[in-house]
Amino acid sequence: AGRLSADESVPSPAAFEAVRDWFYDRRNYIDDLDRAAEQVGIALPLGRSVPGLIDRLAGHHGVRISSDPAGSALRQYDPDTRILRLAAHLKPGQRALQIATQLAFLERGEAIDRMAQQSGLPVEAQSLLRIGLANYFAGALILPYTPFLQMAERCGYDIDLIASHFDVGFETTCHRLSTLQRPDARGVPFFFIRVDRAGNISKRQSATDFHFSRIGGSCPLWNIYEAFTRPGQILRQIAQMPDGGSYLWIARTVNHGRGGFGAPVKSFAVALGCDLAHASRLVY
C-alpha cells in the first residue's frame, strides 16, 4: 500500500526493510568500515571534535565548510567547488557526524560502492545502503570501537556517562552500543529501537536475534511507550516474550528540532534491550 501511494522519489518501505535486513544479517557490525574508521578517528591530531574533522577535510581533501542558514538539507556537498554546506542549526555533535559522513564518501567511497553493488539488493535499496554504510562509518569514526567499548565496560554501560565522555547525544550513544560485535572484542549484544507516540518504528537494529514486529503488534505495556509519560527519565523493565525469553529494556525520550518559539519539535522514545543473561554487566 505504501508503494502504491508514495511519491516515486521516496524510497519504498520494501527498500528500507531490505537494507535493515542486510545489516541484521551481519549482526549490525561491518568490520572493514569499523576498523578503517577507528584508525582515522584515533589518528586525528586535533581529536574527533568538529575542528579535528574540519582539519582532515581540508588537509586531505581540500574541502571547505559553509553554513547554510536555510537548512533545507542537513548536509550538501558540491564536488565542483569542493564546498560542504551544513545546516546552521546543527549542534556540535550533529555537525561532527555530518562531516564524518562526508569523509566516509570521500575516503571509503569505493569500498561503500562495492559493498552496495555486491549486496544483491535492488538499485533503490543499494542507494539507501550506501547512505547507511556512510552513516555507520561516521559513527565508528566519532566513537572509535576500542576506546568506546573500554569506556562502556568501565562504567557498566551507563548511557549518560558514555554520552558525556564522548560529547554525543543519548540516541547516538545507544546506536553505537548496538554495533559492538567485533569478533575478538564483543560488547553486550543489544537491540536498538526508536518509535514515535503513534508507535511508528523509525529505527530498528539488532546485534543478536530478536523478533521485532514488522507491522503493528507492539505491546502497550512495553516501557518504550511509557517513556512518553515521563520525558527525560530512564525507565527500566524486564519483559518476557511468548517464546519464554526474558530481556532487560532501558528506554528514554529524545527530542529532535531546531528550537525557538513556534519551531516544530519531534519527540521519540529510544530503547536498548539485551538478553537477561547479560544484565549483570549493566549498571541498570
Short mmCIF file of C-alpha atoms in Angstrom, two decimals:
data_model
loop_
_atom_site.label_atom_id
_atom_site.label_comp_id
_atom_site.label_asym_id
_atom_site.label_seq_id
_atom_site.Cartn_x
_atom_site.Cartn_y
_atom_site.Cartn_z
CA ALA A 1 0.00 0.00 0.00
CA GLY A 2 2.86 2.35 0.79
CA ARG A 3 4.48 1.73 -2.57
CA LEU A 4 1.21 2.39 -4.40
CA SER A 5 0.51 5.71 -2.71
CA ALA A 6 4.02 7.09 -2.16
CA ASP A 7 5.80 9.63 -4.33
CA GLU A 8 8.11 7.81 -6.77
CA SER A 9 11.09 9.83 -5.49
CA VAL A 10 10.61 8.47 -1.96
CA PRO A 11 12.25 5.09 -1.27
CA SER A 12 9.65 2.38 -0.80
CA PRO A 13 9.08 0.57 2.51
CA ALA A 14 10.45 -2.56 0.85
CA ALA A 15 13.78 -0.81 0.22
CA PHE A 16 14.09 0.25 3.85
CA GLU A 17 13.29 -3.28 5.00
CA ALA A 18 15.85 -4.79 2.62
CA VAL A 19 18.63 -2.53 3.94
CA ARG A 20 17.57 -3.18 7.54
CA ASP A 21 17.72 -6.93 6.91
CA TRP A 22 21.16 -6.58 5.29
CA PHE A 23 22.54 -5.03 8.48
CA TYR A 24 20.66 -7.55 10.63
CA ASP A 25 22.26 -10.47 8.76
CA ARG A 26 25.66 -9.03 9.75
CA ARG A 27 24.69 -8.53 13.39
CA ASN A 28 24.85 -4.77 12.79
CA TYR A 29 28.67 -4.82 12.61
CA ILE A 30 30.68 -4.07 9.43
CA ASP A 31 34.27 -4.99 10.22
CA ASP A 32 36.11 -3.31 7.32
CA LEU A 33 34.39 0.03 7.78
CA ASP A 34 34.58 -0.10 11.57
CA ARG A 35 38.33 -0.73 11.68
CA ALA A 36 39.07 1.85 8.97
CA ALA A 37 37.01 4.49 10.78
CA GLU A 38 38.72 3.68 14.08
CA GLN A 39 42.15 4.22 12.54
CA VAL A 40 41.09 7.59 11.14
CA GLY A 41 39.45 8.70 14.37
CA ILE A 42 42.38 7.81 16.61
CA ALA A 43 44.89 9.41 14.21
CA LEU A 44 43.21 12.83 14.07
CA PRO A 45 45.75 15.29 15.58
CA LEU A 46 43.05 17.71 16.75
CA GLY A 47 40.76 14.98 18.04
CA ARG A 48 37.36 13.79 16.83
CA SER A 49 35.60 17.09 17.53
CA VAL A 50 34.45 19.44 14.76
CA PRO A 51 37.85 21.25 14.47
CA GLY A 52 39.69 17.94 14.04
CA LEU A 53 37.28 16.75 11.35
CA ILE A 54 37.37 20.09 9.53
CA ASP A 55 41.17 19.92 9.56
CA ARG A 56 41.14 16.47 7.94
CA LEU A 57 38.51 17.51 5.44
CA ALA A 58 40.59 20.50 4.35
CA GLY A 59 44.05 18.96 4.65
CA HIS A 60 43.35 15.64 2.91
CA HIS A 61 40.57 16.60 0.50
CA GLY A 62 40.67 20.38 0.04
CA VAL A 63 37.04 20.68 1.15
CA ARG A 64 35.76 23.80 2.91
CA ILE A 65 32.76 24.09 5.25
CA SER A 66 29.97 26.57 4.66
CA SER A 67 26.97 27.23 6.91
CA ASP A 68 23.52 27.09 5.34
CA PRO A 69 21.10 29.33 7.32
CA ALA A 70 18.08 27.96 5.44
CA GLY A 71 19.00 24.44 6.46
CA SER A 72 16.89 22.77 3.77
CA ALA A 73 19.28 19.80 3.98
CA LEU A 74 21.48 18.73 6.87
CA ARG A 75 24.43 18.14 4.54
CA GLN A 76 25.01 19.19 0.94
CA TYR A 77 28.29 18.63 -0.90
CA ASP A 78 29.27 20.33 -4.16
CA PRO A 79 32.11 18.32 -5.76
CA ASP A 80 32.85 21.11 -8.29
CA THR A 81 33.52 23.83 -5.72
CA ARG A 82 34.55 21.31 -3.00
CA ILE A 83 32.28 23.03 -0.51
CA LEU A 84 30.33 21.13 2.15
CA ARG A 85 27.25 23.04 3.30
CA LEU A 86 25.87 22.19 6.72
CA ALA A 87 22.58 23.36 8.21
CA ALA A 88 23.24 26.23 10.60
CA HIS A 89 21.04 24.82 13.37
CA LEU A 90 23.13 21.67 13.89
CA LYS A 91 24.69 21.18 17.31
CA PRO A 92 28.44 20.39 17.54
CA GLY A 93 27.87 16.64 17.85
CA GLN A 94 25.49 16.68 14.89
CA ARG A 95 27.95 18.72 12.82
CA ALA A 96 30.69 16.23 13.63
CA LEU A 97 28.56 13.30 12.44
CA GLN A 98 27.64 15.08 9.19
CA ILE A 99 31.28 15.93 8.46
CA ALA A 100 32.31 12.36 9.29
CA THR A 101 29.63 11.06 6.91
CA GLN A 102 31.10 13.17 4.11
CA LEU A 103 34.56 11.85 4.99
CA ALA A 104 33.14 8.33 4.57
CA PHE A 105 32.15 9.06 0.97
CA LEU A 106 35.49 10.76 0.23
CA GLU A 107 37.79 8.22 1.88
CA ARG A 108 35.85 4.94 1.65
CA GLY A 109 33.56 5.69 -1.26
CA GLU A 110 34.89 2.85 -3.43
CA ALA A 111 34.51 0.30 -0.63
CA ILE A 112 30.98 1.53 0.12
CA ASP A 113 30.02 1.35 -3.56
CA ARG A 114 31.47 -2.16 -3.81
CA MET A 115 29.52 -3.37 -0.76
CA ALA A 116 26.32 -1.90 -2.16
CA GLN A 117 26.85 -3.47 -5.58
CA GLN A 118 27.70 -6.88 -4.11
CA SER A 119 24.74 -6.80 -1.72
CA GLY A 120 22.37 -8.25 -4.30
CA LEU A 121 19.74 -5.65 -3.34
CA PRO A 122 17.59 -3.75 -5.86
CA VAL A 123 19.04 -0.47 -7.17
CA GLU A 124 16.74 1.60 -4.95
CA ALA A 125 17.84 -0.31 -1.86
CA GLN A 126 21.52 -0.06 -2.88
CA SER A 127 21.25 3.73 -2.82
CA LEU A 128 19.87 3.58 0.73
CA LEU A 129 22.54 1.07 1.74
CA ARG A 130 25.28 3.48 0.64
CA ILE A 131 23.85 6.11 2.99
CA GLY A 132 23.55 3.56 5.78
CA LEU A 133 27.17 2.46 5.35
CA ALA A 134 28.41 6.06 5.30
CA ASN A 135 26.48 6.78 8.49
CA TYR A 136 27.96 3.63 10.02
CA PHE A 137 31.48 4.82 9.18
CA ALA A 138 30.70 8.25 10.67
CA GLY A 139 29.54 6.75 13.96
CA ALA A 140 32.59 4.50 14.13
CA LEU A 141 34.88 7.46 13.44
CA ILE A 142 33.38 9.72 16.11
CA LEU A 143 33.13 6.81 18.57
CA PRO A 144 36.11 4.52 17.81
CA TYR A 145 35.46 0.90 18.74
CA THR A 146 38.22 0.15 21.25
CA PRO A 147 38.04 3.28 23.45
CA PHE A 148 34.24 3.28 23.23
CA LEU A 149 33.96 -0.35 24.35
CA GLN A 150 36.51 0.20 27.12
CA MET A 151 34.54 3.18 28.43
CA ALA A 152 31.27 1.23 28.23
CA GLU A 153 32.68 -1.72 30.17
CA ARG A 154 34.32 0.55 32.73
CA CYS A 155 31.10 2.40 33.63
CA GLY A 156 28.68 -0.54 33.35
CA TYR A 157 27.19 0.68 30.07
CA ASP A 158 25.87 3.85 31.74
CA ILE A 159 24.50 5.62 28.66
CA ASP A 160 24.58 9.13 30.15
CA LEU A 161 28.20 8.78 31.30
CA ILE A 162 29.30 7.44 27.92
CA ALA A 163 27.45 10.21 26.08
CA SER A 164 29.04 12.86 28.30
CA HIS A 165 32.53 11.38 27.90
CA PHE A 166 32.36 11.41 24.09
CA ASP A 167 30.23 14.58 23.88
CA VAL A 168 27.42 13.00 21.87
CA GLY A 169 23.69 12.55 22.45
CA PHE A 170 21.76 9.79 24.19
CA GLU A 171 20.40 8.34 20.94
CA THR A 172 23.80 8.37 19.20
CA THR A 173 25.29 6.50 22.15
CA CYS A 174 22.53 3.88 22.07
CA HIS A 175 23.00 3.50 18.33
CA ARG A 176 26.72 2.81 18.72
CA LEU A 177 26.19 0.42 21.63
CA SER A 178 24.14 -1.79 19.32
CA THR A 179 27.12 -2.28 16.97
CA LEU A 180 29.78 -3.63 19.37
CA GLN A 181 30.16 -7.11 17.92
CA ARG A 182 33.78 -7.27 16.77
CA PRO A 183 34.68 -10.98 16.90
CA ASP A 184 37.75 -10.52 19.09
CA ALA A 185 36.18 -7.91 21.40
CA ARG A 186 32.43 -8.20 21.77
CA GLY A 187 30.31 -5.89 23.87
CA VAL A 188 26.82 -6.64 25.15
CA PRO A 189 24.65 -7.66 22.16
CA PHE A 190 21.93 -5.01 22.24
CA PHE A 191 18.72 -4.42 20.30
CA PHE A 192 18.03 -0.77 19.50
CA ILE A 193 14.69 0.77 18.56
CA ARG A 194 13.18 4.24 18.11
CA VAL A 195 9.45 4.93 17.97
CA ASP A 196 7.11 7.91 17.94
CA ARG A 197 3.99 8.38 20.06
CA ALA A 198 1.86 6.59 17.48
CA GLY A 199 4.08 3.51 17.64
CA ASN A 200 5.72 4.01 14.24
CA ILE A 201 9.20 2.45 14.24
CA SER A 202 11.74 4.71 12.55
CA LYS A 203 14.90 2.88 13.65
CA ARG A 204 15.31 -0.77 14.47
CA GLN A 205 18.52 -2.75 14.58
CA SER A 206 19.91 -5.67 16.46
CA ALA A 207 23.26 -7.22 17.27
CA THR A 208 21.58 -10.53 18.04
CA ASP A 209 18.37 -12.44 17.41
CA PHE A 210 15.24 -10.57 18.44
CA HIS A 211 11.95 -10.75 16.58
CA PHE A 212 10.71 -7.19 16.22
CA SER A 213 7.17 -6.77 14.98
CA ARG A 214 7.32 -5.53 11.39
CA ILE A 215 3.74 -4.28 11.11
CA GLY A 216 1.85 -3.36 14.29
CA GLY A 217 1.53 -5.78 17.17
CA SER A 218 3.72 -3.86 19.62
CA CYS A 219 2.71 -4.35 23.26
CA PRO A 220 1.39 -1.18 25.00
CA LEU A 221 2.94 -2.45 28.26
CA TRP A 222 6.42 -2.09 26.78
CA ASN A 223 8.30 0.67 28.64
CA ILE A 224 9.29 2.37 25.40
CA TYR A 225 5.71 3.67 25.21
CA GLU A 226 5.52 4.59 28.89
CA ALA A 227 8.62 6.77 28.35
CA PHE A 228 6.42 9.44 26.72
CA THR A 229 4.59 9.92 30.02
CA ARG A 230 7.88 10.53 31.87
CA PRO A 231 10.03 12.54 29.43
CA GLY A 232 13.75 12.64 30.08
CA GLN A 233 13.71 9.80 32.62
CA ILE A 234 15.37 6.44 32.06
CA LEU A 235 12.87 3.63 32.55
CA ARG A 236 13.86 0.01 33.16
CA GLN A 237 11.86 -3.11 32.52
CA ILE A 238 12.23 -6.87 32.45
CA ALA A 239 10.00 -8.29 29.73
CA GLN A 240 9.28 -11.90 28.93
CA MET A 241 8.35 -12.82 25.38
CA PRO A 242 5.91 -15.57 24.31
CA ASP A 243 8.83 -17.87 23.50
CA GLY A 244 9.99 -17.66 27.13
CA GLY A 245 12.98 -15.37 26.52
CA SER A 246 13.48 -12.62 29.12
CA TYR A 247 15.06 -9.26 28.33
CA LEU A 248 16.17 -6.11 30.12
CA TRP A 249 14.99 -2.90 28.42
CA ILE A 250 16.14 0.69 29.03
CA ALA A 251 14.01 3.44 27.47
CA ARG A 252 14.04 7.24 27.39
CA THR A 253 12.57 10.05 25.30
CA VAL A 254 14.63 12.24 22.97
CA ASN A 255 13.64 15.37 21.06
CA HIS A 256 14.60 16.44 17.55
CA GLY A 257 14.12 20.01 16.37
CA ARG A 258 15.76 23.35 15.75
CA GLY A 259 14.36 25.02 18.85
CA GLY A 260 12.98 28.53 19.00
CA PHE A 261 9.41 29.68 19.51
CA GLY A 262 6.94 28.01 17.19
CA ALA A 263 9.55 25.67 15.68
CA PRO A 264 8.35 22.07 15.34
CA VAL A 265 9.89 19.55 17.72
CA LYS A 266 9.62 15.80 17.19
CA SER A 267 9.56 13.53 20.22
CA PHE A 268 10.74 9.93 20.07
CA ALA A 269 11.37 7.18 22.56
CA VAL A 270 14.56 5.17 22.14
CA ALA A 271 15.25 1.86 23.85
CA LEU A 272 18.11 -0.56 24.29
CA GLY A 273 17.42 -4.16 25.17
CA CYS A 274 19.53 -7.21 25.89
CA ASP A 275 19.03 -10.79 26.96
CA LEU A 276 18.67 -11.05 30.73
CA ALA A 277 21.80 -13.21 30.79
CA HIS A 278 23.85 -10.03 30.18
CA ALA A 279 22.02 -7.85 32.71
CA SER A 280 24.71 -8.17 35.39
CA ARG A 281 27.14 -6.27 33.12
CA LEU A 282 24.86 -3.21 33.09
CA VAL A 283 24.61 -0.55 35.79
CA TYR A 284 20.86 -0.64 35.22
#
